[in-house]
mmCIF file of C-alpha atoms in Angstrom:
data_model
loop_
_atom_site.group_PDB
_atom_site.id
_atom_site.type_symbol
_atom_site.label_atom_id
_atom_site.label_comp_id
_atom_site.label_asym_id
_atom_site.label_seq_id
_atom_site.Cartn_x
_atom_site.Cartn_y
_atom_site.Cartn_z
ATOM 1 C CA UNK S 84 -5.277 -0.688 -26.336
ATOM 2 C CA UNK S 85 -7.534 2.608 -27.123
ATOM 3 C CA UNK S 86 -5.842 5.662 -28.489
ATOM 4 C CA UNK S 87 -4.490 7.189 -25.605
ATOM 5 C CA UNK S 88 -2.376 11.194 -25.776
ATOM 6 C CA UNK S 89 0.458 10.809 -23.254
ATOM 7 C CA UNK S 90 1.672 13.641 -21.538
ATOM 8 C CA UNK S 91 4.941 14.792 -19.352
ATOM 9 C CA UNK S 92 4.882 17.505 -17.327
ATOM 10 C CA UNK S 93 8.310 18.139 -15.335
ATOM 11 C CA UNK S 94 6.706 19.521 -12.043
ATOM 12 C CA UNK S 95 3.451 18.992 -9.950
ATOM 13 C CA UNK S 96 2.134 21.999 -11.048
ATOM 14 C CA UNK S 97 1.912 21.122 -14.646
ATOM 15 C CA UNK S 98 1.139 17.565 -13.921
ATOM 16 C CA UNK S 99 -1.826 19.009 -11.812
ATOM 17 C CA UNK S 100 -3.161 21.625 -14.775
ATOM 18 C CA UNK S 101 -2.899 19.214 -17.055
ATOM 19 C CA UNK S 102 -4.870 16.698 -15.269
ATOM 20 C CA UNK S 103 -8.025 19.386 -14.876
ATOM 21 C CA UNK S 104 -8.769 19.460 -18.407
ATOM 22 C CA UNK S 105 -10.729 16.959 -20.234
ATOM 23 C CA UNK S 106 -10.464 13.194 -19.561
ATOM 24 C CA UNK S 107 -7.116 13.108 -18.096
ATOM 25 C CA UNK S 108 -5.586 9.760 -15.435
ATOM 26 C CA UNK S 109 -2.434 10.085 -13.722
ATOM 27 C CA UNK S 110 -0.030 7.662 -14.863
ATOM 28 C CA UNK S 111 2.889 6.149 -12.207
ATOM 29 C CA UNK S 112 4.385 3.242 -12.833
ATOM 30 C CA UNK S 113 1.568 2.084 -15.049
ATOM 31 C CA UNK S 114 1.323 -1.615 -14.083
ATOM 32 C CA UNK S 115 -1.929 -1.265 -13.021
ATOM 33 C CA UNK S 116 -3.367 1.273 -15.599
ATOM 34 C CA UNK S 117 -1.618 0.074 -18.938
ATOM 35 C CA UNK S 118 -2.321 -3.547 -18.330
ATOM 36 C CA UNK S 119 -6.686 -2.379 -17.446
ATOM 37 C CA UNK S 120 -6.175 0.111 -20.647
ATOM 38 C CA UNK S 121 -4.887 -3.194 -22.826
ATOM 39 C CA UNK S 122 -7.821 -5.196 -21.545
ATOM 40 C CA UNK S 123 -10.272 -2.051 -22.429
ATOM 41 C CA UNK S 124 -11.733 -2.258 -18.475
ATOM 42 C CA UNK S 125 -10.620 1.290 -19.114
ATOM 43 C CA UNK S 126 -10.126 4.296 -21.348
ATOM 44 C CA UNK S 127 -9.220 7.326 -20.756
ATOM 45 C CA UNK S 128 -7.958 10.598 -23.701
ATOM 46 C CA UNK S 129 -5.138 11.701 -21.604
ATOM 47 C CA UNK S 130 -2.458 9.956 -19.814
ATOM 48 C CA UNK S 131 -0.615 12.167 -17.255
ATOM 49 C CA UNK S 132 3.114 10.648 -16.728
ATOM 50 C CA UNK S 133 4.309 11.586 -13.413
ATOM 51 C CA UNK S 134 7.631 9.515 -14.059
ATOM 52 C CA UNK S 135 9.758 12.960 -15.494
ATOM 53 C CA UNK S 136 9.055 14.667 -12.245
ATOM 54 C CA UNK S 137 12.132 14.451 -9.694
ATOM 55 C CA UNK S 138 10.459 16.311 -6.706
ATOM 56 C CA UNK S 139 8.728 12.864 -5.716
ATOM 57 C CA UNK S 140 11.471 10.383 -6.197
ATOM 58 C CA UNK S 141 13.570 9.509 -3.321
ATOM 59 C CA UNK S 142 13.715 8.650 0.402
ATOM 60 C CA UNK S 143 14.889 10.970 2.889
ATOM 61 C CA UNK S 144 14.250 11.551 7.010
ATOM 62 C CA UNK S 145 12.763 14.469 8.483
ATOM 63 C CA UNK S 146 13.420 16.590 11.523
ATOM 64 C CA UNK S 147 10.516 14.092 13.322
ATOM 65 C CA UNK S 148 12.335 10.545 12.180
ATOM 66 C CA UNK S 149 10.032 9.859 9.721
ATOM 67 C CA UNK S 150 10.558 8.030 6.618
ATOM 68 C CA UNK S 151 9.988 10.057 3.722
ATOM 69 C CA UNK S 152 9.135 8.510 0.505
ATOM 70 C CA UNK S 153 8.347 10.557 -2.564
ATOM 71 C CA UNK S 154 5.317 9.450 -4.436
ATOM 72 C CA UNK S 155 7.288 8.326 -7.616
ATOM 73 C CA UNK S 156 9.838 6.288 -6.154
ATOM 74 C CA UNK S 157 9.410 2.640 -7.349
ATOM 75 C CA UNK S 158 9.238 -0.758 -5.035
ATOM 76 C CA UNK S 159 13.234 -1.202 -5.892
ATOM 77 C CA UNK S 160 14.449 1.936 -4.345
ATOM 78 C CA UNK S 161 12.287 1.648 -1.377
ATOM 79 C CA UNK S 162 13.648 -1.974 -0.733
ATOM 80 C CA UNK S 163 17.098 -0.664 -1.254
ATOM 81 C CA UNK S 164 17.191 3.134 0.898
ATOM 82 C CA UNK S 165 14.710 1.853 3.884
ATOM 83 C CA UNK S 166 16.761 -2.050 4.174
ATOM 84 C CA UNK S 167 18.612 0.316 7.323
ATOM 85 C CA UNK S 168 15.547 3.046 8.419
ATOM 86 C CA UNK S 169 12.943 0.651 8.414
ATOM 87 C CA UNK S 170 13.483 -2.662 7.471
ATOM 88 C CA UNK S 171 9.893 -4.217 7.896
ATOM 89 C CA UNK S 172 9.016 -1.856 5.017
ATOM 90 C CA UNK S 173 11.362 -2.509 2.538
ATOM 91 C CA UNK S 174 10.923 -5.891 3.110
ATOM 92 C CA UNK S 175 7.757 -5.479 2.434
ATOM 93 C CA UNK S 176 8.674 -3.717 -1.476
ATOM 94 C CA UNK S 177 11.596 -6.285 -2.111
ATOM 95 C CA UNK S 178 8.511 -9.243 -1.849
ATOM 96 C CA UNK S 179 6.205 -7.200 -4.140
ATOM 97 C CA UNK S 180 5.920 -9.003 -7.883
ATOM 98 C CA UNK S 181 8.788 -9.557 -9.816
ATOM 99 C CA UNK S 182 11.923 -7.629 -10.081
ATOM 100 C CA UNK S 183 10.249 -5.840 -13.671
ATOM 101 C CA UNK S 184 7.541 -4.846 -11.249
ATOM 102 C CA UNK S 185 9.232 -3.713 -8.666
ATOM 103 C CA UNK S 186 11.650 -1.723 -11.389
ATOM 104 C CA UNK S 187 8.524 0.277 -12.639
ATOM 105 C CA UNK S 188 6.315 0.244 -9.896
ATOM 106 C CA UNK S 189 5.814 3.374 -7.719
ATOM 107 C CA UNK S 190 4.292 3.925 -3.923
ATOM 108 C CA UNK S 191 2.019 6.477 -4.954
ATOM 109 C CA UNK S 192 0.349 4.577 -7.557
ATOM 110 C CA UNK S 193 -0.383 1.646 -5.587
ATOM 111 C CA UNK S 194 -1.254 3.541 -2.982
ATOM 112 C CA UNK S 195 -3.810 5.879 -5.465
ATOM 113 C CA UNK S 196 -5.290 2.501 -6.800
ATOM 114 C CA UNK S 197 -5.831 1.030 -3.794
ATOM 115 C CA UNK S 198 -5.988 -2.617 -4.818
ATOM 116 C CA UNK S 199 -7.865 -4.858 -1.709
ATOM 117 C CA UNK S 200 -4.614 -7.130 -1.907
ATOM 118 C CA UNK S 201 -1.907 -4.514 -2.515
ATOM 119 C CA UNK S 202 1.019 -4.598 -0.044
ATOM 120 C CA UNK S 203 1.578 -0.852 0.949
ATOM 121 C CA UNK S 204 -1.664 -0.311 2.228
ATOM 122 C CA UNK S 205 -1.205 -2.688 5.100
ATOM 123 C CA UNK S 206 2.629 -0.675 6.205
ATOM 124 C CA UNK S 207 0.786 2.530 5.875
ATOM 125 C CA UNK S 208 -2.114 2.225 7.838
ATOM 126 C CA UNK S 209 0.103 -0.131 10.203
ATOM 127 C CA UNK S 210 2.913 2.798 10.505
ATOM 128 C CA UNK S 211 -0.429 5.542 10.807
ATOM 129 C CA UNK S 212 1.538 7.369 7.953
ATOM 130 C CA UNK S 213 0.810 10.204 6.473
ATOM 131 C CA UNK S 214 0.007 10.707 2.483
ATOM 132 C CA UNK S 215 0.643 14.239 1.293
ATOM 133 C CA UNK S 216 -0.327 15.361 -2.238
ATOM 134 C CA UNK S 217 -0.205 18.652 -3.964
ATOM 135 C CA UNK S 218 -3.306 19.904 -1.536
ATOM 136 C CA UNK S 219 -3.036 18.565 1.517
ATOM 137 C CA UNK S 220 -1.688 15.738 4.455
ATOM 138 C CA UNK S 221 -3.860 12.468 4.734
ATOM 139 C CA UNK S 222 -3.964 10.508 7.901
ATOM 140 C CA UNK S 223 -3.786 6.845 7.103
ATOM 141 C CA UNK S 224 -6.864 5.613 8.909
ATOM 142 C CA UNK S 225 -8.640 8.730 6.715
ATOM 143 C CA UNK S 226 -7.272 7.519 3.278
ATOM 144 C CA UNK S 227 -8.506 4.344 2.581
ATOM 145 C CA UNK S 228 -11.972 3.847 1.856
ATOM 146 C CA UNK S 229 -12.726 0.989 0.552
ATOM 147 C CA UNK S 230 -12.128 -1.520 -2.660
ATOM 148 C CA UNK S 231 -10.133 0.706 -5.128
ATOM 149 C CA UNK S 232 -11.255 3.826 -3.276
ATOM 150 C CA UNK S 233 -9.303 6.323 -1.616
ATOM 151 C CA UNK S 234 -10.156 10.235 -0.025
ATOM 152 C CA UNK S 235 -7.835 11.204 -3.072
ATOM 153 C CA UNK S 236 -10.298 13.953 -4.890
ATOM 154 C CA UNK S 237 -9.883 13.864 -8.832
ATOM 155 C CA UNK S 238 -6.936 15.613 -9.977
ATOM 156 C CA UNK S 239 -4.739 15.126 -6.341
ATOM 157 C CA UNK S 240 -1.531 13.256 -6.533
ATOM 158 C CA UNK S 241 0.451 11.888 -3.781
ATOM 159 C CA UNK S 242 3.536 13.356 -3.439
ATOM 160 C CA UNK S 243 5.281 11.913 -0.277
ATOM 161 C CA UNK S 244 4.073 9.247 2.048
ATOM 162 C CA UNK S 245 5.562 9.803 5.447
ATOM 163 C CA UNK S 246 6.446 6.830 8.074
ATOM 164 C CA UNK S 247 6.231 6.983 11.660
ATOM 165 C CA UNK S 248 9.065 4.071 12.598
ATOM 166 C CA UNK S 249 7.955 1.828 15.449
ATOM 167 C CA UNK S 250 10.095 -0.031 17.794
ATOM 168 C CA UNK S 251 9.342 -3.272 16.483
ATOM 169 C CA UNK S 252 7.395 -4.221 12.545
ATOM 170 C CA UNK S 253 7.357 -6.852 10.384
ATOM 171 C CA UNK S 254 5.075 -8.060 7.157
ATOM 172 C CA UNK S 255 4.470 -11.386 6.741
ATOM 173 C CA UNK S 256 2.653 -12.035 3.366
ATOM 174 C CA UNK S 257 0.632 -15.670 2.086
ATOM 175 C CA UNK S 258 1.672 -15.199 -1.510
ATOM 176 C CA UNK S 259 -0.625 -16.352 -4.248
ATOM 177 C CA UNK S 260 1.850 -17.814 -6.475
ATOM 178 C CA UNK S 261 0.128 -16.761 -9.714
ATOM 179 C CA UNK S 262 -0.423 -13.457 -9.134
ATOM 180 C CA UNK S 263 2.749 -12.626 -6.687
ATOM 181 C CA UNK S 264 -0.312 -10.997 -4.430
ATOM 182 C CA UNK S 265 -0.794 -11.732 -1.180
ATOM 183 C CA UNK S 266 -3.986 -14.146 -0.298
ATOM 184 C CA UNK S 267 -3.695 -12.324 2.938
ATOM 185 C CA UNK S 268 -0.911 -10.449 4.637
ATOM 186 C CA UNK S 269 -0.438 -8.679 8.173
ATOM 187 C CA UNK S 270 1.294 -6.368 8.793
ATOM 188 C CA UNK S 271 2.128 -5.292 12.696
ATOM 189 C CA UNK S 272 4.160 -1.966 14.171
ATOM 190 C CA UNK S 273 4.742 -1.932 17.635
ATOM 191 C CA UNK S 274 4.883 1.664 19.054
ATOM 192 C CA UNK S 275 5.262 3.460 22.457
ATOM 193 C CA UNK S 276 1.957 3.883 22.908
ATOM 194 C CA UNK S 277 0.317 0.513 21.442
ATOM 195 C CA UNK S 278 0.514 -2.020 18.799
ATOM 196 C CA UNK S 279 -1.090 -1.548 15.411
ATOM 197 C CA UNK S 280 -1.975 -4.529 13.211
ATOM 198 C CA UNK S 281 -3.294 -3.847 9.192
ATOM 199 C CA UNK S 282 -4.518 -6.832 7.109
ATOM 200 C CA UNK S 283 -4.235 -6.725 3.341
ATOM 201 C CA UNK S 284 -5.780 -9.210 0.724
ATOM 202 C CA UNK S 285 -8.584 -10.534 2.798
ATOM 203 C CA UNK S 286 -11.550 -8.518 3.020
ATOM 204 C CA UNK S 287 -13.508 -7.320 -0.059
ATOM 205 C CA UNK S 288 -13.648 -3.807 1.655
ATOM 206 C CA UNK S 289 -9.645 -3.716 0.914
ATOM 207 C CA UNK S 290 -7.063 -3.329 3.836
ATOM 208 C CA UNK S 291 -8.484 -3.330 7.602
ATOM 209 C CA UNK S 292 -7.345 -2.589 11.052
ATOM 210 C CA UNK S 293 -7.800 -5.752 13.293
ATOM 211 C CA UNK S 294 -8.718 -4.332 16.253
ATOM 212 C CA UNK S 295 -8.822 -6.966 19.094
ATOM 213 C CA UNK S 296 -5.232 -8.129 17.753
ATOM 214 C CA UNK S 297 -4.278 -4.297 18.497
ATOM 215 C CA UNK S 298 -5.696 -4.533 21.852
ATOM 216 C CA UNK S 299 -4.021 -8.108 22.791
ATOM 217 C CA UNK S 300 -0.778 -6.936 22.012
ATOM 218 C CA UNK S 301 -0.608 -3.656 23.212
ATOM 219 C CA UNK S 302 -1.231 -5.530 26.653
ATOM 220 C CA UNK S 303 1.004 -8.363 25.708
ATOM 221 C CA UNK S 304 3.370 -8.464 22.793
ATOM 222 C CA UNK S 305 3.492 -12.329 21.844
ATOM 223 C CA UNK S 306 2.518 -14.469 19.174
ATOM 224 C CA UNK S 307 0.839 -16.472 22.228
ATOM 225 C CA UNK S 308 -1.647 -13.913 23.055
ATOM 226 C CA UNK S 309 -2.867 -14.008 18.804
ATOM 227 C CA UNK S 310 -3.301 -17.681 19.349
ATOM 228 C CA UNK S 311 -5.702 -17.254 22.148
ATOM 229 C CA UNK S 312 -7.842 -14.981 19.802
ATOM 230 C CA UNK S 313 -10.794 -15.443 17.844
ATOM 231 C CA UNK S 314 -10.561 -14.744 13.896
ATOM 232 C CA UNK S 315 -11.831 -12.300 12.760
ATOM 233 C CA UNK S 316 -15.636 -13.060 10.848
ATOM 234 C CA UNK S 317 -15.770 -14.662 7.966
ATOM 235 C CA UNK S 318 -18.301 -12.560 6.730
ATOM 236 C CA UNK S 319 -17.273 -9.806 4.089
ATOM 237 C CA UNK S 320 -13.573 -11.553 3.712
ATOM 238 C CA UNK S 321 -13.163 -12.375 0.026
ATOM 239 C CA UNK S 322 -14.274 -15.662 -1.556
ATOM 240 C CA UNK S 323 -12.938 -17.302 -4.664
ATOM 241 C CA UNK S 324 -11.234 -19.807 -6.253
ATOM 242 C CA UNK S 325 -8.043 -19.477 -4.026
ATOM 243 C CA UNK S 326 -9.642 -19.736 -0.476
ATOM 244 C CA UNK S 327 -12.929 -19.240 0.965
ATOM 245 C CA UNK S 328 -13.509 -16.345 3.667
ATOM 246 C CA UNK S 329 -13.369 -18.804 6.679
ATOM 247 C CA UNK S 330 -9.684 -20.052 4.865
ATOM 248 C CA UNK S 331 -8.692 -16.435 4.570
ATOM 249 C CA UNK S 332 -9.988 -15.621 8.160
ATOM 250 C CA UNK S 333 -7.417 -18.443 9.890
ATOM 251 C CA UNK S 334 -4.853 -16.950 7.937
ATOM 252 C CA UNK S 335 -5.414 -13.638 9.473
ATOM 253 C CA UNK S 336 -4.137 -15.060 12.709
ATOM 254 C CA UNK S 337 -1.528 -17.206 11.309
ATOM 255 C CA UNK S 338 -0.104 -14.014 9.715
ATOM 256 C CA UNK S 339 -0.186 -12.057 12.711
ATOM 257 C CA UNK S 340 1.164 -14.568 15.041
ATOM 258 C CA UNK S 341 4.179 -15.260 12.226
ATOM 259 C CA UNK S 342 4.805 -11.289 11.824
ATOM 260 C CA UNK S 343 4.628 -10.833 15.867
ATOM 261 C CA UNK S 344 7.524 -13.832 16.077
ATOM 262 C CA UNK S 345 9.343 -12.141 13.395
ATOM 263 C CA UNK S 346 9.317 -8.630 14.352
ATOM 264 C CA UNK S 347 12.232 -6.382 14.450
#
């Protein structure tokens, strides 16, 4: 590990001042960042602890039924306040690592990190929820951007996530053991007006929309209609020692078809 300064600001706006001077990185639940640091993929001067800063811990519902989930709030309280509000999501954070990870682990910084096989990513963009950080509101299909890359400018930090809840959602994830990762997961919302389906852990561009699945469903809503569909390409799905892309393709629709059957 490199010689790191760690600091801990108790609001945003000191978080935020302190992350505009020199080489500063916003720290969550750090089991991303610490374990890079201790590899030396990365270094940084300045670690910016949003942990001491209450405003984004916590789930709540606004005045629109959305699920509001501050920033900070780790996989363990999201599994535990949403298991009523919105139970396809916190299954989704009860499945995620191990119960250490899920202990220390925050929404916002998996969210801000943006791994192509994190979890949230797919109930986000599935839910079209909204990321808000000390600037401004981020519509899901705006945020992600690609492998590790998010619309997050340097210096933002995501406050509150906001959920949409549809009539229907599961998450049905094809864990790699090793890891606790999914080798691909789907996850599916069924709305009023149409069915949205996000797929985590299979494309090297990070978490996707599957389109025709969308399409299918919002016409039909059965597992049956997924089975009559093609996969999607196997070109630009991830390729390595766990499953080619044509592997990680079929389990696109085996995931989709399992989280349609399951949905509640």
């Amino acid at each position: 590990m490199y010689d790191f300064e760690l600091l801990k600001p108790a609001t945003i706006d000191e978080a935020a001042a302190m992350l505009a001077e020199g080489d500063a990185q916003a720290l969550g639940g750090g089991q991303t960042l610490l374990p890079t640091m201790k590899a030396r993929l990365a270094q940084m001067d300045r670690l910016v602890a949003l942990s001491g800063i209450d405003a984004i811990r916590g789930v709540c519902t606004d005045d629109d039924g959305r699920i509001c989930i501050g920033g900070g709030t780790s996989h363990a309280t999201v599994a535990r306040e949403c298991a009523k509000s919105y139970p396809a999501l916190a299954s989704l954070a009860g499945r995620i690592g191990d119960p250490a990870v899920r202990s220390r682990g925050t929404i916002g910084g998996s969210l801000a990190n943006n791994d192509p096989s994190a979890c949230y990513p797919a109930a986000v963009l599935a839910s079209n929820a909204t990321i808000v950080t000390n600037t401004r509101d981020i519509g899901a299909d705006d945020f992600f951007q690609g492998m590790f890359t998010t619309a997050l400018e340097e210096g933002e930090i995501i406050t509150e996530v906001r959920f949409p809840v549809p009539e229907k959602a599961a998450y049905e994830k094809f864990i790699q053991p090793a890891s606790r990762f999914p080798l691909v997961a789907v996850f599916v919302a069924k709305f009023a007006d149409g069915v949205r389906v996000a797929v985590t852990g299979a494309s090297s561009d990070g978490v996707f929309r599957w389109s025709e699945a969308e399409q299918a469903l919002s016409d039909d809503w059965s597992a049956d209609v997924v089975a009559g569909l093609a996969a999607p390409g196997a070109e630009g799905m991830i390729s390595d020692l766990h499953g080619d892309g044509a592997y990680r393709a079929h389990l696109v629709k085996v995931m989709t078809a399992r989280a349609v059957k399951g949905a509640v």
